[in-house]
XYZ file of C-alpha atoms in Angstrom:
740
model
C -17.046 -43.524 14.180
C -15.424 -40.229 14.884
C -15.831 -38.096 17.824
C -17.965 -34.751 17.160
C -15.608 -32.108 16.383
C -15.606 -29.056 18.992
C -18.353 -27.156 18.020
C -16.153 -23.139 17.590
C -17.554 -20.512 15.213
C -15.491 -21.367 12.772
C -16.341 -26.074 12.882
C -20.287 -24.526 12.816
C -19.354 -22.604 9.658
C -17.656 -25.293 8.031
C -19.883 -27.941 8.771
C -23.047 -26.228 7.897
C -21.465 -24.599 4.786
C -20.410 -28.713 3.566
C -23.991 -29.753 4.305
C -25.908 -26.913 2.739
C -23.236 -26.396 0.027
C -26.027 -25.148 -2.252
C -27.291 -22.488 -0.450
C -23.833 -21.703 0.858
C -22.013 -21.111 -2.664
C -24.862 -19.437 -4.486
C -25.118 -17.150 -1.411
C -21.676 -16.613 -1.919
C -21.838 -15.541 -5.614
C -24.772 -13.505 -4.668
C -22.641 -11.227 -2.389
C -19.792 -11.071 -4.312
C -21.988 -10.122 -7.457
C -23.921 -7.463 -5.778
C -20.867 -6.007 -4.013
C -19.522 -5.798 -7.698
C -22.743 -4.578 -9.358
C -22.618 -1.911 -6.491
C -19.406 -0.514 -6.211
C -19.937 -0.177 -10.491
C -22.717 1.505 -10.335
C -21.575 4.119 -7.501
C -18.050 3.989 -8.950
C -15.645 5.231 -6.484
C -14.794 8.579 -5.243
C -11.525 9.692 -4.830
C -10.031 12.158 -2.255
C -9.519 15.614 -2.502
C -6.095 17.161 -2.578
C -7.196 19.284 0.195
C -8.867 16.243 1.804
C -5.197 14.214 1.635
C -3.474 17.295 3.492
C -2.545 18.349 6.960
C -1.479 20.850 9.212
C -0.510 24.228 8.225
C -0.364 22.996 4.564
C -4.158 21.603 4.456
C -5.451 24.691 5.823
C -3.481 27.059 3.268
C -4.618 24.760 0.691
C -8.714 25.152 1.767
C -8.437 28.829 2.122
C -6.834 29.317 -1.259
C -9.870 26.933 -2.705
C -12.482 28.702 -1.111
C -11.181 31.717 -2.769
C -9.804 30.831 -5.637
C -12.352 28.119 -6.870
C -11.333 27.741 -10.477
C -9.841 24.874 -11.926
C -6.368 23.214 -12.490
C -3.528 25.378 -14.535
C -2.696 24.068 -17.585
C 0.526 25.615 -19.625
C 1.836 25.375 -23.368
C 5.261 25.270 -23.660
C 6.722 26.866 -27.037
C 10.887 25.880 -27.069
C 12.749 27.638 -29.991
C 15.945 25.580 -31.099
C 19.457 25.699 -29.263
C 20.211 28.641 -30.842
C 17.043 30.032 -31.718
C 14.722 33.108 -29.515
C 11.504 33.818 -28.714
C 12.033 36.863 -31.457
C 12.092 34.254 -34.341
C 9.137 34.452 -36.777
C 8.929 30.791 -36.271
C 8.381 30.877 -33.015
C 6.054 33.735 -33.209
C 3.986 31.781 -35.898
C 3.710 28.739 -33.250
C 2.507 30.723 -30.607
C 0.155 32.675 -32.235
C -1.273 29.053 -33.060
C -1.702 28.010 -29.911
C -3.591 30.981 -28.748
C -5.751 30.539 -32.295
C -5.955 26.634 -31.223
C -7.236 27.320 -27.405
C -9.635 30.497 -28.536
C -11.959 27.641 -30.018
C -11.123 25.244 -26.952
C -14.651 24.355 -24.265
C -14.093 24.680 -20.673
C -11.270 27.108 -20.210
C -10.659 30.431 -19.764
C -7.790 33.271 -18.622
C -5.394 32.381 -21.864
C -2.132 34.798 -21.025
C -0.080 34.846 -23.756
C 4.004 35.735 -23.638
C 3.370 38.001 -26.905
C 1.000 40.131 -24.480
C 3.480 42.512 -22.881
C 1.250 42.014 -19.296
C 2.819 38.716 -19.505
C 6.394 39.311 -19.603
C 6.949 36.631 -17.266
C 6.001 33.830 -19.434
C 9.280 34.509 -21.285
C 12.466 32.309 -19.882
C 15.553 34.232 -18.797
C 17.871 32.497 -21.909
C 14.710 33.886 -24.036
C 14.729 30.611 -25.834
C 11.083 29.502 -24.368
C 7.632 30.842 -23.128
C 4.811 29.418 -22.160
C 0.982 30.125 -23.051
C -1.257 29.607 -19.592
C -4.970 28.785 -19.362
C -7.504 27.311 -16.560
C -9.744 24.789 -16.886
C -13.284 25.911 -15.367
C -13.968 22.941 -13.518
C -11.845 21.808 -10.104
C -13.434 17.901 -10.540
C -10.707 15.587 -11.823
C -12.437 13.789 -14.197
C -14.400 16.932 -15.714
C -10.912 18.406 -16.116
C -9.317 15.087 -17.711
C -12.003 15.552 -20.207
C -11.960 19.027 -20.796
C -8.195 18.739 -21.293
C -7.970 15.480 -23.528
C -9.254 17.089 -26.781
C -6.680 20.163 -26.229
C -3.984 17.971 -25.985
C -4.927 16.170 -29.281
C -4.473 20.033 -30.993
C -1.854 20.750 -29.493
C -0.220 17.739 -30.925
C -1.249 19.295 -34.091
C 0.031 22.765 -33.756
C 3.340 21.190 -32.721
C 3.480 19.049 -36.003
C 2.498 22.730 -38.281
C 6.009 23.590 -36.742
C 8.830 21.446 -36.953
C 10.932 24.502 -36.169
C 10.028 24.584 -32.160
C 8.689 22.749 -29.887
C 5.209 22.682 -28.820
C 3.812 20.457 -25.672
C 1.507 20.924 -22.702
C 2.095 20.593 -19.255
C -0.545 21.278 -15.987
C -2.703 19.620 -13.236
C -5.209 17.660 -15.296
C -3.060 16.891 -18.141
C -0.408 15.366 -15.616
C -3.083 13.434 -13.654
C -4.679 12.654 -16.953
C -1.451 10.478 -18.027
C -0.354 9.513 -14.865
C -3.423 7.535 -14.086
C -3.292 6.258 -17.420
C 0.089 4.803 -16.619
C -0.948 4.133 -12.721
C -4.018 1.793 -14.478
C -1.594 -0.059 -16.715
C 0.671 -1.022 -13.971
C -2.579 -2.150 -12.215
C -3.340 -4.140 -15.077
C 0.033 -5.576 -15.412
C 0.158 -6.490 -11.728
C -3.424 -7.972 -11.688
C -2.509 -10.187 -15.260
C 0.887 -11.563 -13.878
C -0.016 -12.268 -9.902
C -3.177 -14.454 -10.997
C -1.308 -16.599 -13.458
C 1.815 -17.038 -11.142
C -0.154 -17.592 -8.160
C -1.686 -20.229 -9.885
C 1.422 -22.333 -10.567
C 2.846 -21.775 -7.136
C -0.380 -23.677 -6.069
C 0.197 -26.133 -8.876
C 3.536 -27.631 -7.754
C 2.158 -27.191 -4.161
C -1.044 -29.489 -4.678
C 0.039 -31.492 -8.180
C -3.526 -30.550 -9.128
C -5.329 -27.858 -11.265
C -8.673 -27.928 -9.364
C -7.159 -27.737 -5.597
C -4.760 -24.704 -7.288
C -7.321 -22.765 -8.182
C -9.878 -22.875 -5.409
C -7.561 -20.185 -3.466
C -7.387 -18.263 -6.492
C -10.924 -18.093 -6.923
C -11.511 -17.618 -3.071
C -8.865 -14.422 -3.303
C -10.570 -13.221 -6.739
C -13.804 -13.038 -5.505
C -12.906 -11.584 -2.318
C -10.630 -8.902 -4.331
C -13.919 -8.185 -6.687
C -16.614 -8.241 -3.996
C -13.911 -5.564 -1.172
C -13.521 -3.258 -4.454
C -17.170 -2.854 -4.829
C -17.498 -2.371 -1.204
C -15.164 -0.032 -1.077
C -16.482 2.243 -3.408
C -19.914 1.782 -1.766
C -17.901 3.116 1.240
C -16.646 5.960 -0.552
C -19.644 7.817 -1.160
C -19.539 8.283 2.773
C -16.148 8.841 3.049
C -13.721 9.172 -0.288
C -10.577 6.716 -0.471
C -7.445 7.077 -1.722
C -6.858 6.562 -5.839
C -4.387 3.642 -4.936
C -7.107 1.621 -2.618
C -7.630 -0.796 -5.388
C -4.157 -1.594 -5.729
C -3.893 -2.307 -1.941
C -7.110 -4.528 -1.889
C -5.468 -6.636 -4.834
C -2.464 -7.020 -3.041
C -3.819 -7.629 0.393
C -6.583 -9.930 -1.180
C -4.449 -11.944 -3.149
C -2.352 -12.733 -0.242
C -4.617 -13.358 2.440
C -7.339 -14.729 0.508
C -4.678 -17.699 -1.435
C -3.146 -18.125 2.558
C -6.571 -18.945 4.199
C -7.980 -21.237 1.480
C -4.049 -22.505 1.822
C -4.650 -23.256 5.198
C -7.384 -24.929 5.256
C -7.538 -26.978 2.036
C -3.913 -28.672 3.030
C -5.450 -29.797 6.470
C -8.615 -31.366 4.540
C -6.146 -33.149 2.136
C -4.179 -34.344 4.904
C -6.971 -35.110 6.604
C -8.742 -37.530 3.441
C -5.166 -38.773 3.231
C -5.309 -40.308 6.750
C -8.690 -42.245 5.660
C -11.321 -39.916 6.630
C -14.533 -39.173 4.463
C -15.004 -35.990 3.007
C -17.480 -34.683 5.401
C -14.910 -36.010 8.091
C -11.810 -34.522 6.869
C -13.687 -30.788 6.319
C -15.313 -31.027 9.644
C -11.836 -31.594 11.505
C -9.826 -28.851 8.995
C -12.874 -26.499 9.762
C -12.320 -27.432 13.842
C -8.546 -26.894 13.145
C -7.418 -24.497 10.665
C -10.731 -22.790 10.311
C -10.222 -21.886 13.711
C -6.422 -20.954 13.230
C -8.333 -18.741 10.061
C -10.695 -17.163 12.391
C -7.670 -15.911 14.934
C -5.401 -15.227 12.285
C -7.962 -13.063 10.417
C -8.935 -11.216 13.577
C -5.497 -10.783 14.467
C -4.793 -9.025 11.230
C -8.290 -6.587 11.171
C -6.697 -5.889 14.559
C -3.539 -4.242 12.771
C -5.127 -2.750 10.080
C -7.592 -0.808 12.422
C -4.410 0.675 13.974
C -4.698 2.750 10.716
C -7.597 4.636 11.548
C -5.673 6.358 14.951
C -3.628 8.096 11.940
C -6.405 10.769 11.755
C -5.398 11.249 7.897
C -7.656 9.934 4.904
C -5.432 8.456 3.145
C -4.756 5.352 6.185
C -8.717 5.648 6.662
C -9.136 4.910 3.502
C -6.231 1.648 3.387
C -7.557 0.513 6.743
C -11.289 0.055 5.474
C -10.186 -1.131 2.147
C -7.715 -4.267 3.712
C -10.240 -4.758 6.383
C -12.877 -5.934 3.967
C -10.823 -8.152 1.771
C -9.581 -9.949 4.911
C -12.814 -10.168 6.610
C -14.416 -10.972 3.482
C -11.846 -13.871 2.295
C -12.095 -14.660 6.190
C -15.709 -15.360 5.754
C -14.808 -17.194 2.388
C -12.797 -19.323 3.512
C -14.969 -20.542 6.475
C -17.976 -20.991 4.632
C -17.705 -21.328 0.445
C -14.303 -23.105 0.675
C -15.891 -26.348 2.918
C -18.979 -25.769 0.469
C -17.131 -26.219 -2.846
C -14.675 -29.210 -1.701
C -17.760 -30.805 -0.090
C -19.278 -30.647 -4.018
C -16.358 -31.481 -5.472
C -15.115 -34.417 -3.711
C -12.755 -36.292 -4.574
C -12.743 -34.386 -7.871
C -10.744 -31.316 -6.484
C -7.428 -33.859 -7.241
C -8.249 -33.270 -10.958
C -6.027 -32.127 -13.332
C -2.950 -33.965 -11.190
C 0.314 -33.340 -12.390
C 1.734 -36.836 -12.211
C 5.495 -35.861 -10.469
C 4.491 -33.362 -8.579
C 1.189 -35.419 -6.752
C 3.715 -38.508 -6.701
C 6.274 -36.665 -4.230
C 3.650 -35.345 -2.217
C 2.300 -38.853 -1.323
C 6.006 -40.148 -0.960
C 6.820 -37.116 1.649
C 3.169 -37.260 3.432
C 3.234 -33.780 2.498
C 6.191 -32.864 4.371
C 8.955 -31.187 3.433
C 12.667 -32.264 3.221
C 14.426 -29.435 2.917
C 12.973 -27.889 6.368
C 13.005 -31.225 7.869
C 16.780 -30.596 7.203
C 16.385 -27.121 8.870
C 14.531 -28.137 11.847
C 16.570 -30.805 12.993
C 19.576 -29.342 13.159
C 17.764 -26.207 15.031
C 15.944 -28.249 17.714
C 19.449 -29.853 18.303
C 21.293 -26.509 18.693
C 18.449 -24.285 19.814
C 20.573 -21.315 21.457
C 23.266 -21.674 18.740
C 20.042 -21.240 16.281
C 18.952 -18.544 18.472
C 21.459 -16.148 18.327
C 22.736 -16.479 14.523
C 19.073 -15.680 13.693
C 18.841 -12.758 16.221
C 22.171 -11.216 14.728
C 21.142 -12.173 11.485
C 18.107 -10.306 12.079
C 19.463 -7.147 14.051
C 22.234 -6.209 11.059
C 19.424 -6.353 8.787
C 17.803 -3.874 10.823
C 20.214 -1.826 11.883
C 20.056 0.362 8.749
C 16.523 1.543 9.790
C 17.887 3.748 12.127
C 19.418 6.162 9.407
C 15.521 6.310 7.575
C 14.684 9.219 5.869
C 11.291 10.110 4.895
C 9.542 12.281 2.220
C 6.514 12.410 0.393
C 6.922 11.382 -3.049
C 7.401 14.029 -5.672
C 7.520 14.999 -9.065
C 10.760 13.988 -9.068
C 9.950 10.939 -8.069
C 7.640 9.877 -11.074
C 8.666 7.912 -14.054
C 10.605 9.895 -16.477
C 9.847 7.687 -19.886
C 6.175 9.640 -19.571
C 6.360 11.748 -21.991
C 4.675 14.200 -19.919
C 6.901 14.257 -17.515
C 9.650 15.243 -20.186
C 7.736 18.143 -20.754
C 7.882 18.920 -17.059
C 11.717 18.362 -17.254
C 12.166 20.925 -19.953
C 9.901 23.535 -18.222
C 11.350 23.171 -15.146
C 15.064 23.826 -16.727
C 13.202 27.717 -18.400
C 11.407 28.290 -15.384
C 12.940 26.532 -12.408
C 10.389 25.948 -9.373
C 7.590 27.493 -11.060
C 5.974 24.008 -10.961
C 7.019 22.810 -7.683
C 6.158 26.960 -5.652
C 5.677 27.208 -2.081
C 2.811 29.116 -1.740
C 2.051 31.619 0.967
C -1.672 31.929 1.299
C -2.888 35.579 3.253
C -6.105 35.951 4.654
C -7.345 39.275 6.206
C -10.306 41.466 6.349
C -9.095 43.166 3.296
C -5.808 42.686 1.542
C -5.528 45.825 -0.516
C -3.910 47.691 2.529
C -1.058 49.958 2.458
C 0.571 47.759 5.323
C -0.490 44.566 3.987
C 0.631 45.705 0.287
C 3.971 46.848 1.438
C 4.327 43.395 3.933
C 3.539 41.319 0.500
C 6.000 43.258 -1.523
C 8.974 42.444 1.281
C 7.907 38.669 1.705
C 8.680 38.641 -2.238
C 11.965 40.446 -1.988
C 13.117 38.744 1.284
C 12.471 35.163 -0.023
C 14.745 35.591 -3.472
C 17.026 37.573 -1.681
C 17.590 34.700 0.160
C 18.615 32.435 -1.984
C 15.899 29.756 -1.542
C 13.282 31.033 -3.986
C 13.679 31.820 -7.624
C 11.871 34.455 -9.902
C 9.581 35.356 -11.435
C 7.213 35.398 -8.226
C 3.455 35.969 -8.370
C 0.691 37.613 -6.189
C -3.010 36.701 -7.252
C -6.011 38.492 -5.120
C -9.321 36.860 -4.853
C -12.018 38.587 -6.096
C -13.232 39.506 -2.459
C -10.535 40.942 -1.452
C -9.998 39.069 1.152
C -7.520 36.399 0.540
C -4.218 36.910 -1.585
C -1.670 33.650 -3.139
C 1.953 34.457 -3.678
C 3.382 31.867 -5.303
C 7.270 31.756 -4.650
C 9.418 29.454 -7.286
C 11.248 27.235 -4.192
C 14.984 25.618 -5.044
C 15.467 21.913 -5.333
C 13.330 19.488 -6.308
C 10.502 19.988 -3.618
C 11.393 17.439 -0.823
C 15.159 17.515 -0.818
C 17.283 18.877 1.529
C 17.388 22.274 -0.380
C 13.647 22.377 -0.433
C 13.317 21.721 3.111
C 15.516 24.531 4.233
C 13.865 26.966 1.753
C 10.124 26.156 3.537
C 12.061 26.028 6.959
C 13.558 29.565 6.462
C 10.016 31.045 4.741
C 7.932 29.572 7.718
C 10.168 30.777 11.012
C 11.165 34.040 9.620
C 10.098 35.422 6.479
C 6.626 35.042 6.619
C 6.806 36.190 10.778
C 8.978 39.297 9.937
C 6.888 40.632 7.182
C 3.240 39.529 6.660
C 3.196 38.165 10.053
C 3.842 41.607 11.349
C 0.140 42.801 10.246
C -1.983 42.715 12.639
C -5.377 40.342 11.577
C -3.669 38.726 8.832
C -3.582 35.063 8.964
C -0.584 33.907 6.666
C 0.270 30.082 5.674
C 2.741 28.165 3.885
C 1.318 25.340 1.479
C 2.972 23.537 -2.083
C 4.423 20.312 -2.393
C 8.028 20.649 0.109
C 4.861 22.068 3.157
C 2.617 19.264 2.378
C 5.099 16.357 2.288
C 6.592 18.360 6.178
C 3.822 18.675 7.568
C 2.479 14.839 6.879
C 6.003 13.812 8.002
C 5.059 15.083 11.389
C 1.580 14.037 11.380
C 2.909 10.855 10.941
C 6.043 10.631 13.809
C 3.221 11.992 16.266
C 0.846 9.821 15.618
C 2.801 6.015 15.328
C 3.116 5.872 18.814
C -0.403 5.529 19.451
C -0.881 3.564 15.808
C 1.791 1.250 17.606
C 0.461 0.961 21.254
C -3.019 0.045 19.757
C -2.092 -2.632 17.448
C 0.203 -4.249 19.844
C -1.823 -4.254 22.943
C -4.814 -5.673 21.117
C -2.729 -8.574 19.088
C -1.057 -9.033 22.858
C -5.121 -9.443 24.526
C -6.420 -11.298 21.520
C -3.417 -13.875 21.349
C -3.209 -14.003 25.453
C -7.141 -15.159 25.409
C -6.894 -17.772 22.177
C -3.536 -19.903 23.786
C -4.004 -18.874 27.566
C -0.285 -17.875 27.995
C 1.601 -14.863 28.529
C 4.798 -15.779 27.113
C 2.877 -16.947 23.565
C 1.815 -13.130 22.665
C 5.207 -11.611 24.108
C 7.460 -13.712 21.289
C 4.888 -13.060 18.824
C 5.428 -9.246 19.169
C 8.666 -9.488 19.532
C 9.225 -11.951 16.674
C 7.317 -9.963 14.442
C 8.981 -6.677 15.254
C 12.271 -8.004 14.275
C 10.751 -8.899 11.053
C 9.421 -5.582 10.515
C 12.812 -3.755 11.630
C 14.651 -5.881 8.853
C 12.033 -5.233 6.315
C 13.064 -1.473 7.231
C 16.055 -2.295 6.746
C 16.126 -3.676 3.728
C 14.265 -0.442 2.271
C 16.888 1.551 3.542
C 19.688 -0.283 2.005
C 17.988 -0.513 -1.355
C 16.572 2.566 -1.800
C 18.509 5.138 0.525
C 21.684 3.483 -0.396
C 20.897 2.051 -3.516
C 21.877 -1.520 -3.013
C 20.505 -3.328 -6.087
C 18.417 -0.585 -7.293
C 19.331 -0.479 -10.658
C 17.925 -3.973 -10.993
C 14.753 -2.713 -9.683
C 14.950 -0.086 -12.093
C 15.073 3.060 -9.902
C 17.435 6.065 -11.068
C 19.489 7.905 -8.454
C 17.078 10.527 -8.716
C 14.393 8.957 -6.914
C 17.078 7.326 -3.999
C 17.302 8.917 -0.305
C 13.987 8.910 0.947
C 11.339 5.913 1.716
C 8.207 7.307 1.147
C 6.363 9.006 4.177
C 3.086 6.650 4.453
C 4.843 3.570 3.744
C 6.889 2.779 7.210
C 3.286 3.211 9.349
C 1.553 1.435 6.443
C 4.372 -1.847 6.207
C 4.030 -2.025 10.064
C 0.137 -2.204 10.600
C 0.214 -4.741 7.270
C 3.447 -6.857 8.442
C 2.394 -7.017 11.871
C -0.565 -8.674 10.834
C 0.200 -10.957 7.958
C 3.222 -12.077 10.179
C 0.423 -13.139 12.438
C -0.856 -15.312 9.876
C 2.334 -17.912 9.558
C 2.327 -17.541 13.704
C -0.759 -18.236 14.692
C -1.741 -20.829 11.978
C 1.835 -22.948 13.478
C 1.201 -22.113 17.267
C -2.075 -23.272 16.453
C -0.793 -27.020 15.369
C 2.132 -27.029 17.759
C -0.802 -26.546 20.818
C -3.180 -28.777 19.238
C -0.254 -31.862 19.390
C 0.666 -30.209 22.985
C -3.181 -30.776 24.116
C -3.143 -34.540 22.724
C 0.266 -35.566 25.126
C 3.233 -34.378 22.984
C 5.924 -32.733 24.977
C 6.487 -29.020 23.951
C 9.867 -30.348 22.291
C 7.623 -32.993 20.142
C 4.621 -30.613 19.009
C 7.385 -27.839 18.278
C 8.729 -30.195 15.719
C 5.652 -32.319 14.767
C 3.746 -28.400 14.311
C 6.576 -26.990 11.970
C 7.205 -29.852 10.161
C 3.164 -30.385 9.178
C 2.997 -27.232 8.316
C 6.576 -26.408 6.794
C 4.748 -27.369 3.031
C 1.994 -24.934 3.894
C 3.779 -21.673 4.990
C 6.361 -22.295 2.146
C 3.729 -22.058 -0.550
C 1.512 -19.190 1.145
C 5.037 -17.285 1.337
C 5.873 -18.049 -1.859
C 2.668 -16.740 -2.722
C 3.030 -13.748 -1.326
C 6.354 -12.831 -1.908
C 5.010 -13.659 -5.920
C 2.523 -11.252 -5.531
C 4.589 -8.776 -3.720
C 7.322 -8.681 -6.066
C 5.285 -7.801 -9.065
C 4.202 -4.567 -6.959
C 8.252 -3.964 -6.781
C 8.743 -4.343 -10.849
C 5.832 -1.788 -11.319
C 6.731 2.126 -12.434
C 5.677 4.062 -9.733
C 8.359 4.771 -6.863
C 6.038 4.302 -3.986
C 4.187 0.899 -5.383
C 8.275 -0.109 -5.790
C 9.004 0.274 -2.558
C 5.883 -1.308 -1.266
C 6.490 -4.240 -3.238
C 9.757 -4.691 -1.986
C 9.279 -3.895 1.481
C 6.419 -6.600 1.829
C 8.766 -9.638 -0.336
C 11.192 -8.926 1.963
C 9.488 -9.084 5.189
C 7.417 -12.226 4.260
C 10.569 -14.009 3.108
C 12.488 -12.979 6.133
C 9.490 -13.901 8.346
C 8.958 -17.297 6.671
C 12.226 -18.396 6.815
C 15.004 -16.968 9.700
C 11.668 -16.462 11.799
C 9.380 -19.101 11.684
C 11.807 -21.863 10.599
C 14.652 -21.236 13.229
C 14.135 -18.203 15.822
C 10.776 -19.519 16.440
C 11.260 -23.372 17.365
C 14.887 -22.558 18.751
C 12.990 -20.144 21.247
C 10.055 -22.364 22.075
C 12.427 -25.364 22.512
C 14.582 -22.956 24.827
C 11.595 -21.991 26.679
C 9.691 -25.603 26.998
C 6.951 -25.687 28.972
C 7.129 -22.750 29.693
C 5.789 -21.195 26.889
C 2.252 -22.268 27.953
C 3.108 -19.858 31.279
C 0.020 -18.671 32.396
C -0.133 -16.316 35.695
C -2.646 -17.706 38.532
C -4.039 -14.492 38.257
C -5.071 -14.864 34.846
C -6.621 -18.632 35.671
C -10.618 -16.830 34.773
C -9.546 -16.666 31.068
C -11.956 -19.075 29.253
C -10.448 -22.020 27.914
C -10.752 -22.072 23.944
C -10.472 -25.424 22.413
C -7.471 -25.633 19.422
C -9.860 -27.833 17.093
C -7.882 -31.167 18.170
C -8.480 -33.286 15.652
C -10.156 -36.837 16.904
C -7.968 -40.244 16.551
C -6.994 -40.652 13.200
C -8.943 -44.056 11.413
C -7.160 -46.704 10.237
C -6.380 -46.031 6.247
C -8.348 -48.730 4.347
C -6.494 -51.270 2.536
C -6.845 -53.026 -0.668
């Protein structure tokens, strides 16, 4: 007979599911199917460009959108050979062919040809290049993509008919279509690689194919249902187009982790001689509880993104919280049901060598024993050495520079970006202008007209902006858009200096002096600057929220003031070290070539990443921390000394943590190999942080610190004794192993 396990939420959920496995399994499958089908039926609504903005640039974009409701502009570049000219007969014939082709196209308007004297600014200064421009009549991205697709095909045929000149298309809709297609290919690559790699790692960990497949199935069903639920949510509040990638990234990591924790404990209890149901009960009461606490802590960390006040982060918060919650619930319900249903069949598909090695080592890792024993013998030296390494890795983060990824950061192997580079060379700054939005009761007043002319003159004279400038007035005559081609690449020091001069000096001294007129600057450079300012202002709020709630949650769970303080310090060291690695790779170029990062894309960390990494890494670090500490506390509550409990807890969880970390590092590393710089930086940052956290922090610094503190680890001030005593799911005494 065994004692009844403590009836925590996790224990009750696991016990019920194991004894009602059909209801649990079919209920889970129904939930996943409904969520997935609803997501497909509704479709995902993406955040518009205006909703992604912030500050003055967002206000300027909204003014322009309201005043000029037309769709994106497209340009057809026609370029003569190196010694050619726009006056050549072959060049003129190509332009005329483009005009005839566009005249047959549907869904476009305002076709402007360089052959028309009114559009002389469509010809480059060197007289070798020109462009035909037109506008798409819809501002819906999906609809614009459908309009532009046949036009691109028709322009490709024009190019083939005129081999002596180059004819190519670039614009907002065509660029979005090409980039979206490339991004979809990246997502499919990540999806196709992450599953088999995860399965191989888990096969090495468990030595049995069925046992290895269970965590992967839980993770995949969690990801599928979370993506569906996020699509439903997007009908209320649109989400960032990258949210599916983030859900896959986090869902595969936590889904596998949570299943791995519970499955390893269940196998350990069965190896000790318990029946299948007894083993499931113990795993639910111990590892299940650790999963519940860990999941709640991760949810708290993810919720910090709500305080950024930015639509992208809100959508990331929703997506990541949904996938974490679904994975946590699945590990507490459908996983115990699956284990009860499979019973001994969970060992099917055994890999003999791996299975024998696991049985011979009794689930412990000889490598981790070799590391842990010296650490516990020399805790002070180990703690100092580990801290020194982490601080050294974190120091480069003090020089971190952030910027929104821009056109220069997009992969140059895309034909559309090669076209952009040729257009940028022929018409410098024309594709990334600073745009001054001017709103007044009436634009066509002598004072305001003169001020706008002066604005353009001063901008070009400053050397920060190029010709040709352009002014467009809305149909109602109340809004003017002044486009000023900016120097630099949009996010570098030259562009930022130009923006500062425009906002602080030129605009106030010209249109700013006209009473009643509102003048705001938008464009890529302004958007990046305003986003950076928002992140800096909100960072203290996000940090305070995450750290405070994590502290309170761990304080309540472990009834110790030392445990949460130590957890926060260790996690901050992990995050700081990950920041340092990002700076070394993507600002200083260490190993950047191995990742396929060009020198042109080095120099800054994408603006949204530091905040995102903090909340994600802080949450994921808690997975290991709570799992290990729960095992240590369990042993301590059974009567072990703190030192023995630390050794026991880490040795018995080391192989599980290693396997979980290997899965996370593998999945995150896949994202480090993708095409787009944002995904590369996210993948490298997450992979580096998990590697650092699972090795230096959990294997060295954590046990060394706990050994040094001894029983002080469990210190709780007398004034906090009112906190409820929470069971740590202590397993009942192990029965004697049956003998043959």
